[in-house]
XYZ file of C-alpha atoms in Angstrom:
688
model
C 0.000 0.000 0.000
C 1.474 3.332 -1.074
C 1.497 6.459 1.092
C 2.124 10.168 0.589
C 1.654 13.550 2.292
C -1.733 15.233 2.273
C -2.191 18.987 2.590
C -5.351 21.013 3.006
C -5.261 24.794 3.350
C -8.240 27.111 3.688
C -7.391 30.723 2.828
C -9.521 33.440 4.408
C -9.701 37.090 5.341
C -7.920 37.883 8.624
C -9.324 35.678 11.413
C -9.946 36.921 14.967
C -6.553 36.394 16.674
C -8.144 34.903 19.769
C -9.907 32.217 17.723
C -7.013 31.014 15.554
C -5.583 28.398 17.933
C -8.962 26.840 18.662
C -9.911 26.736 14.971
C -6.546 25.309 13.958
C -6.536 22.591 16.600
C -10.155 21.692 15.847
C -9.413 21.438 12.104
C -6.568 18.997 12.761
C -8.655 17.010 15.260
C -11.558 16.792 12.822
C -9.334 15.489 10.039
C -7.632 12.997 12.345
C -10.997 11.751 13.542
C -12.310 11.423 9.985
C -9.250 9.458 8.855
C -9.487 7.125 11.823
C -13.193 6.542 11.272
C -12.426 5.683 7.647
C -9.589 3.405 8.886
C -7.013 5.130 6.675
C -3.485 4.671 8.013
C -1.477 7.856 8.491
C 1.502 9.420 10.224
C 1.684 12.801 11.957
C -1.207 15.250 11.724
C 0.217 18.779 11.937
C -1.823 21.935 12.303
C -0.633 25.233 10.816
C -2.313 28.620 10.997
C -1.806 32.319 10.362
C -4.326 35.164 10.359
C -5.105 34.346 6.703
C -5.070 30.545 6.643
C -5.919 27.297 8.414
C -3.943 24.300 7.221
C -3.350 20.665 8.118
C -0.588 18.435 6.798
C -0.836 14.648 7.206
C 2.314 12.632 6.596
C 2.439 9.030 5.311
C -1.247 8.949 4.469
C -2.164 5.610 2.894
C -3.580 5.820 -0.628
C -6.561 3.616 0.194
C -8.483 1.962 2.961
C -7.340 -1.559 3.828
C -9.235 -4.389 2.183
C -11.430 -6.181 4.642
C -13.492 -9.325 4.873
C -17.175 -8.633 5.339
C -19.360 -11.295 6.895
C -23.151 -11.311 6.573
C -25.471 -13.596 8.492
C -28.677 -14.886 6.947
C -31.505 -17.091 8.218
C -30.984 -19.903 10.693
C -30.144 -23.221 9.017
C -33.391 -24.755 10.245
C -35.352 -22.042 8.422
C -33.133 -22.057 5.336
C -33.931 -25.571 4.133
C -37.008 -27.774 4.126
C -36.785 -31.373 3.022
C -33.313 -30.633 1.704
C -34.492 -27.811 -0.530
C -33.720 -24.066 0.017
C -36.597 -22.009 1.319
C -37.589 -18.567 0.068
C -35.659 -17.120 3.030
C -32.439 -18.795 1.849
C -32.987 -17.812 -1.785
C -33.770 -14.190 -0.845
C -30.624 -13.951 1.258
C -28.519 -15.398 -1.584
C -29.972 -12.886 -4.044
C -29.181 -10.006 -1.663
C -25.570 -11.182 -1.596
C -25.449 -11.567 -5.393
C -24.673 -15.304 -5.292
C -26.473 -18.627 -5.496
C -27.562 -20.624 -2.454
C -24.817 -23.201 -2.959
C -22.195 -20.416 -2.627
C -23.355 -19.554 0.899
C -21.505 -20.870 3.952
C -22.553 -22.148 7.365
C -21.776 -19.926 10.357
C -21.473 -21.684 13.714
C -22.449 -19.529 16.738
C -23.312 -20.217 20.362
C -26.950 -19.809 19.357
C -26.865 -22.304 16.527
C -25.942 -22.597 12.841
C -26.854 -19.945 10.285
C -26.491 -19.391 6.600
C -23.830 -16.782 5.884
C -21.703 -15.119 3.251
C -18.166 -13.768 3.316
C -16.725 -11.459 0.731
C -13.518 -9.511 0.345
C -14.378 -5.805 0.224
C -11.909 -3.550 -1.546
C -10.834 -0.448 0.354
C -11.932 2.906 -1.087
C -9.286 5.214 -2.511
C -8.197 7.903 -0.046
C -8.638 10.675 -2.624
C -12.280 9.666 -2.957
C -12.859 9.861 0.786
C -10.885 13.036 1.550
C -13.431 15.562 0.226
C -16.101 14.318 2.608
C -13.664 14.146 5.518
C -12.450 17.707 4.940
C -15.957 19.082 4.447
C -17.109 17.467 7.690
C -14.064 18.831 9.582
C -14.709 22.371 8.317
C -18.402 22.164 9.217
C -17.494 21.152 12.776
C -15.081 24.049 13.407
C -15.927 26.101 16.537
C -16.526 29.343 14.663
C -17.284 32.148 17.186
C -19.648 33.920 14.784
C -20.485 33.066 11.184
C -20.791 35.619 8.400
C -21.787 35.616 4.728
C -20.036 37.440 1.908
C -21.079 38.555 -1.536
C -24.190 36.885 -2.928
C -23.156 33.509 -1.536
C -25.183 31.605 1.052
C -21.982 30.062 2.389
C -21.148 30.946 6.008
C -17.838 30.979 7.839
C -15.930 33.061 10.382
C -14.441 35.205 7.605
C -14.799 35.242 3.803
C -12.962 32.270 2.272
C -10.856 32.914 -0.840
C -8.883 29.805 -1.744
C -8.710 26.089 -1.000
C -5.655 23.877 -1.443
C -5.971 20.086 -1.318
C -2.961 18.082 -2.436
C -2.232 14.390 -2.033
C 1.434 14.221 -2.870
C 1.695 16.103 -6.141
C -1.930 15.519 -7.164
C -4.839 17.890 -6.599
C -7.719 16.262 -4.729
C -10.916 17.127 -6.543
C -13.125 18.643 -3.869
C -15.302 21.605 -3.029
C -15.789 23.380 0.315
C -17.210 26.754 1.351
C -18.046 27.370 -2.298
C -14.394 26.921 -3.384
C -12.873 24.439 -5.815
C -9.740 22.795 -4.447
C -6.471 23.450 -6.253
C -2.738 23.710 -5.675
C -2.504 27.513 -5.533
C -1.818 29.216 -2.208
C -0.914 32.813 -1.451
C 1.963 34.359 0.414
C 2.223 37.556 2.423
C -0.452 40.087 1.522
C 2.125 42.839 0.818
C 5.502 41.161 0.339
C 4.367 38.296 -1.926
C 0.818 38.843 -3.184
C 1.272 36.735 -6.353
C -0.289 33.229 -6.396
C 2.033 30.341 -5.508
C 1.576 26.960 -7.179
C 2.622 24.135 -4.876
C 4.264 21.237 -6.703
C 3.923 18.830 -3.766
C 2.226 18.779 -0.372
C 5.661 18.524 1.281
C 6.650 21.915 -0.157
C 4.110 23.838 1.934
C 6.169 25.329 4.791
C 9.220 26.112 2.661
C 7.162 27.688 -0.124
C 5.324 29.945 2.306
C 8.461 30.960 4.167
C 9.907 31.941 0.825
C 6.794 34.085 0.375
C 7.223 35.858 3.739
C 4.826 33.657 5.722
C 5.685 31.604 8.815
C 2.796 29.150 8.851
C 3.962 27.152 11.877
C 2.411 28.791 14.953
C 5.133 27.605 17.334
C 7.966 28.788 15.091
C 6.252 32.149 14.608
C 5.797 32.637 18.338
C 9.382 31.759 19.098
C 10.531 34.112 16.342
C 8.550 36.901 18.020
C 9.981 36.007 21.434
C 13.543 36.016 20.109
C 13.073 39.336 18.323
C 11.475 41.017 21.351
C 14.285 39.834 23.633
C 16.885 40.976 21.111
C 15.285 44.424 20.837
C 15.212 44.702 24.633
C 18.892 43.779 24.848
C 19.743 46.594 22.460
C 17.848 48.977 24.754
C 19.616 47.514 27.821
C 16.204 46.668 29.212
C 14.164 43.658 30.246
C 11.200 42.753 28.045
C 8.128 41.419 29.824
C 6.616 38.754 27.595
C 3.096 37.908 28.653
C 2.272 34.511 27.124
C -1.341 35.423 26.358
C -0.200 38.593 24.626
C 2.419 36.599 22.723
C -0.276 34.231 21.440
C -2.492 37.153 20.453
C 0.293 38.986 18.639
C 1.228 35.777 16.841
C -2.349 35.645 15.619
C -2.010 39.106 14.069
C 1.069 38.619 11.917
C 2.422 36.260 9.270
C 5.952 37.690 9.092
C 6.840 39.242 12.486
C 9.262 42.128 12.724
C 9.858 43.572 16.216
C 10.488 47.318 16.488
C 11.132 49.543 19.501
C 9.268 52.786 20.043
C 9.000 55.280 22.883
C 6.654 57.661 24.658
C 6.983 60.836 26.738
C 8.536 60.285 30.155
C 5.857 62.460 31.715
C 3.447 59.547 31.361
C 5.528 57.608 33.900
C 3.814 59.680 36.590
C 0.786 57.487 35.937
C 0.868 54.078 37.728
C 2.781 51.590 35.617
C -0.116 49.123 35.631
C -2.310 51.677 33.845
C 0.232 52.299 31.108
C 0.905 48.598 30.686
C -2.817 47.803 30.427
C -3.247 50.498 27.816
C -0.278 49.284 25.773
C -1.342 45.637 25.954
C -5.096 46.004 25.534
C -5.163 48.683 22.869
C -1.950 48.288 20.900
C -0.638 44.793 21.732
C 2.754 46.177 22.787
C 5.350 44.487 24.988
C 6.618 46.780 27.749
C 10.180 47.199 28.998
C 11.645 47.446 32.499
C 14.946 48.930 33.614
C 17.509 47.196 35.845
C 15.527 48.193 38.953
C 12.299 46.745 37.573
C 10.760 50.154 36.766
C 8.764 50.766 33.610
C 10.781 52.407 30.851
C 9.217 54.942 28.449
C 9.594 52.439 25.608
C 7.623 49.610 24.047
C 8.156 46.876 21.486
C 5.627 46.440 18.720
C 5.535 43.547 16.270
C 4.831 44.633 12.715
C 3.493 42.358 9.976
C 5.814 43.846 7.376
C 9.555 44.184 6.898
C 9.513 47.847 6.000
C 12.274 49.598 4.100
C 11.601 52.561 6.410
C 11.117 51.032 9.877
C 11.418 54.485 11.451
C 8.117 55.414 9.803
C 6.425 52.341 11.265
C 7.798 53.271 14.687
C 6.639 56.865 14.350
C 3.172 55.664 13.401
C 2.967 53.484 16.505
C 4.252 56.272 18.720
C 1.627 58.587 17.280
C -1.111 56.061 18.034
C -0.036 55.254 21.603
C 0.307 58.890 22.684
C -3.445 59.650 22.943
C -4.012 56.267 24.602
C -1.551 57.088 27.359
C -2.938 60.597 27.562
C -6.362 59.070 28.238
C -4.886 56.951 31.020
C -3.233 60.020 32.542
C -6.514 61.929 32.298
C -8.441 59.116 34.013
C -5.849 58.969 36.781
C -5.901 62.707 37.387
C -9.690 62.868 37.267
C -10.195 59.942 39.652
C -7.848 61.440 42.254
C -9.922 64.597 42.447
C -12.470 62.674 44.538
C -11.523 60.603 47.589
C -12.262 56.912 47.207
C -14.580 57.075 50.216
C -16.779 59.589 48.399
C -17.678 56.835 45.953
C -19.251 54.577 48.577
C -22.638 56.092 47.837
C -22.215 55.362 44.142
C -22.115 51.632 44.867
C -25.820 51.794 45.701
C -26.605 52.178 42.003
C -24.487 49.211 40.879
C -26.290 45.877 41.072
C -24.233 42.935 42.287
C -27.003 40.434 41.632
C -30.683 41.237 41.263
C -31.786 39.105 44.211
C -28.762 39.972 46.351
C -28.814 43.730 46.020
C -26.144 46.237 45.099
C -22.412 46.465 45.617
C -23.184 48.706 48.583
C -25.196 45.853 50.131
C -22.367 43.447 49.464
C -19.815 45.813 51.016
C -21.973 46.136 54.140
C -22.290 42.356 54.497
C -18.595 41.764 53.833
C -17.583 44.385 56.401
C -19.271 42.444 59.210
C -17.686 39.143 58.176
C -14.249 40.675 57.569
C -14.271 42.327 60.984
C -15.167 39.015 62.652
C -12.409 37.154 60.791
C -9.842 39.862 61.609
C -10.633 39.439 65.274
C -10.089 35.699 64.977
C -6.701 35.937 63.230
C -5.124 38.700 65.320
C -5.837 41.298 62.671
C -7.130 44.845 63.112
C -10.934 44.812 63.207
C -11.274 48.486 62.283
C -8.917 48.114 59.332
C -10.838 45.088 58.057
C -14.143 46.927 58.278
C -12.718 49.995 56.515
C -11.139 47.903 53.767
C -14.481 46.178 53.128
C -16.261 49.525 52.889
C -13.779 50.773 50.265
C -13.156 47.442 48.515
C -15.450 47.966 45.522
C -15.229 51.746 45.221
C -12.677 51.688 42.440
C -15.176 49.836 40.251
C -16.920 53.153 39.626
C -13.729 55.087 38.756
C -12.952 56.157 35.217
C -9.760 54.103 35.101
C -11.360 50.807 36.076
C -14.357 51.417 33.855
C -11.864 51.668 30.967
C -9.553 48.877 32.195
C -11.535 46.396 34.337
C -8.419 44.274 34.896
C -7.097 47.090 37.128
C -9.778 46.614 39.798
C -8.171 46.416 43.219
C -4.885 47.778 41.886
C -6.351 51.239 41.348
C -8.185 50.982 44.647
C -4.801 50.598 46.337
C -3.359 53.611 44.508
C -6.339 55.840 45.229
C -6.591 54.773 48.881
C -2.888 55.505 49.348
C -3.323 58.901 47.693
C -6.229 59.638 50.067
C -4.096 58.877 53.132
C -5.879 55.670 54.095
C -4.013 53.211 56.311
C -1.327 51.355 54.334
C -2.709 47.917 55.222
C -6.224 48.997 54.249
C -4.928 50.157 50.865
C -2.985 46.928 50.392
C -6.047 44.849 51.315
C -8.139 46.482 48.579
C -5.784 44.960 46.007
C -5.312 41.698 47.898
C -9.051 40.959 48.045
C -8.784 39.392 44.553
C -5.946 37.024 45.515
C -5.516 34.249 44.641
C -6.779 34.824 41.108
C -5.804 31.411 39.716
C -4.176 28.125 40.699
C -0.702 28.726 42.060
C -1.276 32.460 42.569
C -0.134 34.155 45.782
C -2.532 34.647 48.685
C -3.007 37.954 50.555
C -0.038 38.727 52.785
C -1.695 41.127 55.217
C -4.190 40.020 57.871
C -6.599 42.689 56.636
C -6.259 41.420 53.084
C -6.879 37.845 54.191
C -9.970 38.828 56.164
C -11.379 40.842 53.265
C -10.622 38.192 50.609
C -12.323 35.535 52.714
C -15.333 37.695 53.555
C -15.940 38.710 49.944
C -15.865 35.102 48.691
C -17.978 33.752 51.546
C -20.597 36.405 50.875
C -20.728 35.428 47.207
C -20.898 31.700 47.943
C -23.691 31.899 50.516
C -25.605 34.458 48.481
C -25.551 32.673 45.136
C -26.279 29.275 46.693
C -28.997 30.937 48.753
C -30.880 32.053 45.637
C -30.645 28.594 44.103
C -27.932 29.204 41.523
C -25.572 26.404 42.466
C -22.997 25.867 39.693
C -23.579 22.990 37.282
C -21.099 20.878 35.384
C -20.805 23.428 32.588
C -22.108 26.694 34.056
C -20.519 28.676 36.857
C -21.194 32.335 35.979
C -20.174 33.643 39.397
C -16.956 31.556 39.493
C -18.007 29.791 42.686
C -15.521 26.967 42.169
C -12.685 29.462 42.008
C -14.088 31.311 45.028
C -14.281 28.103 47.064
C -10.756 27.013 46.162
C -9.559 30.549 46.903
C -10.995 30.337 50.429
C -9.310 26.968 50.976
C -5.968 28.290 49.742
C -6.080 31.355 51.981
C -7.000 29.323 55.063
C -4.438 26.595 54.389
C -1.481 28.546 53.026
C -2.135 31.391 55.434
C -2.261 28.828 58.291
C -5.564 30.242 59.540
C -7.174 27.609 61.739
C -10.740 28.840 61.275
C -13.914 26.767 61.303
C -15.548 26.990 57.896
C -19.006 26.163 59.230
C -18.801 29.056 61.675
C -17.733 31.458 58.925
C -20.497 30.312 56.595
C -23.124 30.687 59.321
C -22.000 34.267 59.886
C -21.889 35.065 56.162
C -25.325 33.554 55.549
C -26.775 35.520 58.463
C -25.807 38.807 56.797
C -28.272 38.211 53.949
C -31.736 39.501 54.785
C -33.749 37.091 52.660
C -32.601 33.975 50.864
C -35.173 31.698 49.185
C -33.059 28.620 49.859
C -31.849 29.473 53.350
C -32.845 26.107 54.838
C -29.827 23.792 54.865
C -27.769 26.471 53.107
C -24.712 26.361 55.359
C -24.367 22.575 55.153
C -24.827 22.641 51.381
C -22.126 25.269 50.866
C -19.855 23.593 53.415
C -20.157 20.283 51.576
C -19.524 21.972 48.254
C -16.403 23.710 49.544
C -14.926 20.675 51.278
C -15.544 18.678 48.114
C -13.256 21.144 46.357
C -10.428 19.723 48.451
C -10.370 16.879 45.952
C -9.255 19.241 43.161
C -7.032 21.158 45.571
C -5.402 17.906 46.690
C -4.915 16.797 43.105
C -2.974 19.998 42.396
C -0.831 19.220 45.427
C -0.177 15.638 44.255
C -2.519 14.005 46.763
C -4.378 10.857 45.676
C -8.159 10.469 45.532
C -8.100 7.645 48.128
C -6.318 9.929 50.567
C -8.954 12.631 50.035
C -11.796 10.144 50.584
C -10.177 8.836 53.774
C -10.030 12.324 55.286
C -13.365 13.436 53.859
C -15.027 10.593 55.752
C -14.308 12.426 59.018
C -16.336 15.431 60.257
C -13.548 17.988 59.737
C -14.678 21.567 59.095
C -11.398 23.427 59.532
C -9.635 23.535 56.128
C -6.183 23.937 57.681
C -6.795 20.832 59.783
C -8.178 19.039 56.716
C -5.042 19.844 54.718
C -2.743 18.650 57.504
C -4.618 15.360 57.617
C -4.340 15.012 53.847
C -0.579 15.482 53.979
C -0.233 13.061 56.890
C -2.351 10.321 55.311
C -0.593 10.760 51.954
C 2.758 10.246 53.680
C 1.371 7.282 55.664
C 0.035 5.678 52.470
C 3.612 5.439 51.171
C 4.747 3.421 54.202
C 5.254 -0.331 53.951
C 2.762 -0.911 56.788
C -0.021 1.155 55.202
C -1.602 -1.532 53.006
C -1.821 -4.087 55.806
C -3.225 -1.607 58.327
C -5.691 -0.230 55.790
C -6.880 -3.798 55.096
C -7.142 -4.478 58.825
C -9.179 -1.319 59.368
C -11.426 -2.318 56.485
C -11.958 -5.696 58.136
C -12.635 -4.039 61.483
C -15.109 -1.667 59.874
C -16.989 -4.550 58.261
C -17.127 -6.537 61.520
C -18.353 -3.597 63.598
C -20.910 -2.593 60.955
C -22.654 -5.962 61.377
C -23.173 -5.463 65.101
C -26.390 -4.167 66.562
C -25.840 -0.655 67.903
C -22.595 1.055 68.882
C -19.678 -1.035 70.113
C -17.997 0.502 73.148
C -14.199 0.846 72.864
C -13.821 0.140 76.609
C -11.785 -3.055 77.005
C -11.944 -5.254 80.118
C -8.443 -6.580 80.743
C -9.740 -9.490 82.761
C -11.471 -10.913 79.677
C -8.344 -10.918 77.509
C -7.519 -14.644 77.331
C -5.238 -15.024 74.306
C -1.651 -13.787 74.200
C -2.306 -12.075 70.877
C -5.238 -10.052 72.169
C -3.323 -9.116 75.310
C -0.393 -7.955 73.169
C -2.718 -5.870 70.972
C -4.396 -4.312 74.000
C -1.020 -3.372 75.479
C 0.157 -1.924 72.135
C -3.046 0.114 71.803
C -2.705 1.499 75.324
C 0.907 2.479 74.689
C 0.009 4.135 71.418
C -2.889 5.981 73.026
C -0.556 7.567 75.566
C 1.863 8.657 72.852
C -0.537 9.929 70.205
C -3.081 11.784 72.344
C -0.874 14.878 72.781
C 0.059 14.695 69.091
C -3.595 14.744 68.058
C -4.160 17.740 70.314
C -1.369 19.583 68.461
C -2.578 18.407 65.006
C 0.715 16.566 64.487
C -0.979 13.890 62.437
C 2.086 12.670 60.569
C 3.934 11.976 63.802
C 0.860 10.213 65.214
C 0.492 7.958 62.163
C 4.186 7.097 62.316
C 3.547 5.735 65.802
C 0.338 3.961 64.794
C 2.211 2.261 61.950
C 3.883 0.201 64.679
C 0.567 -1.574 65.284
C 0.885 -3.633 62.118
C 2.531 -6.671 63.753
C 0.204 -6.993 66.805
C -2.845 -6.379 64.563
C -1.769 -9.053 62.038
C -1.027 -11.502 64.844
C -4.400 -10.823 66.451
C -6.318 -11.630 63.264
C -4.157 -14.712 62.631
C -4.648 -16.248 66.107
C -7.800 -14.849 67.686
C -11.418 -15.701 66.878
C -13.269 -12.444 67.328
C -16.752 -13.925 67.325
C -16.149 -16.205 70.330
C -18.951 -18.383 71.723
C -18.644 -16.651 75.086
C -20.708 -13.469 74.626
C -18.664 -11.436 77.126
C -15.369 -12.429 75.466
C -16.815 -11.623 72.031
C -18.026 -8.188 73.141
C -14.627 -7.509 74.703
C -12.808 -8.425 71.510
C -15.169 -6.199 69.549
C -14.340 -3.413 72.006
C -10.656 -4.029 71.311
C -11.268 -3.620 67.588
C -13.364 -0.509 68.205
C -10.527 1.065 70.169
C -8.120 0.219 67.314
C -10.470 1.836 64.817
C -10.995 4.884 67.048
C -7.263 5.599 67.162
C -6.973 5.805 63.378
C -10.252 7.700 63.031
C -8.664 10.519 64.993
C -6.933 11.262 61.676
C -8.889 9.608 58.870
C -10.750 6.490 57.849
C -7.720 4.691 56.478
C -9.900 1.718 55.550
C -10.784 3.767 52.468
C -7.156 3.603 51.308
C -8.105 0.102 50.163
C -10.331 1.534 47.416
């Protein structure tokens, strides 16, 4: 079976830069899926994309499907013949197969013998199947918004202008999006506008690079990175390369050329975050820092043309960025003319959620919870209350209305300008931490109190109006809020009871339609998030289930147990003790009522049960103070020493003795063993 390279390229008007990666990956996935469904052997499936094209190259694509033997089953043998002659059922089946009855075979199955037919089916040529596969892949692309062009009824993300489909050096006859497939592609819109005839599918990348197009997304991105770093080195500066911005810029150019421009130093009086947001959001510029980490009055832009007069391109970019930065400076100056506290009243006109009131209502509720938390963690209650009152005020400033990503950051700047306490100002920014997995948590006690209060208010409020997140919908980011609370409590080593905090937060809401059982529902939801949190920390699902089985409502305590059980699970003794605890759990579960862990020494008759009782008593004395100090790892290290007496007990002692008193005493011994481990977790679940 022969094989060759297949290439498909769809040429379009400039695609939205944020959609290119998703469209490109989906195109490749759709083709791969179609080839696999058709059982066509192939090598690598490589996706390429620029603003003007989506392409997929498949190496070592077989020229046809494999031949296969097709087996058809007809009527049962008993119904196929009567008195040695074929029945109408047999003759009809033979006709459907295009053969005579005597050419049919007998198929033996576990349900009897049947008439059957086997034939060798020739595989279809790949070039015959490719048009349908490509058309299906294009139809399934996740286009953000379709459009039509000209008089055509065809719809796609952007007008489509050319279609290349080559199998080796042959054009695949096909049609898609109203275009006939050919071998002609196009290079850079300005540097190489003439059509380019591809001789072979393997020539694609080289031909385009010769026409000023880097079709490989990864190569193009790395080219941009290298150029930006090189430009920064010339300026004796450090370039800050935001990966999301890099991806977006890569989606705007086919032939990147990095150039350095500048702006007036007077703009540096504006907070650096404002200038950076303006440069990134509006112009897609990379900013530069000096040796001390301060913003330099320079930027790096990536042009889509290798101009003979780069200074003109730079001047054009400088001309464009100047009014943008002037706007930022104007917003900053205007906002500082009013103290942040004067905007508290304005929050009354901003709805947080229709059923939960305004941002002013939320600030009032959060202030009470933040003050309570501050008191619990040795923070300043007055600072926490003040920070909560001011927390959302920057949302109604001109700067944040223009650049929403600056919320909290501008609050800190404006609060500092107004002479607010430094920790209060810092807390206004810290309320949004952590923003994502691995992000830092608030460092100040006021910031921790505010960040917790804000999230707890959102969680109890949204759950309280019946908008619990579903598998696909979480518009208020409750999962992120819950994991944020866990991270702050654990990484901040705040030993607070989550149930207590939720009860306080829920009580701040005046009316909640689903108030009954609310605290337990939210508590369960949040503790369930420990599974994802533990996964990020490398903790197994069995470990999570073992700890989750205990009534632990302090996240810090929960996390310490997770770490201790995870470490215990790696010990040699863990499997045997987990199995023993599972056995104990099963035995005790079959008993009527609770089994007391109080053991009567006088009823211990066997050496093995006496040895276990002594070992348990010794362990109890050692681990009790460790449990009190939440030193669970140290306690489990000691309990690991019970493996030998526990194994010996089960090997030599009959628990369900005929003497009822002896039996109950042995059950009590097992209950006391179980109780020791349950001080940390239900390690029987490590068996799962």
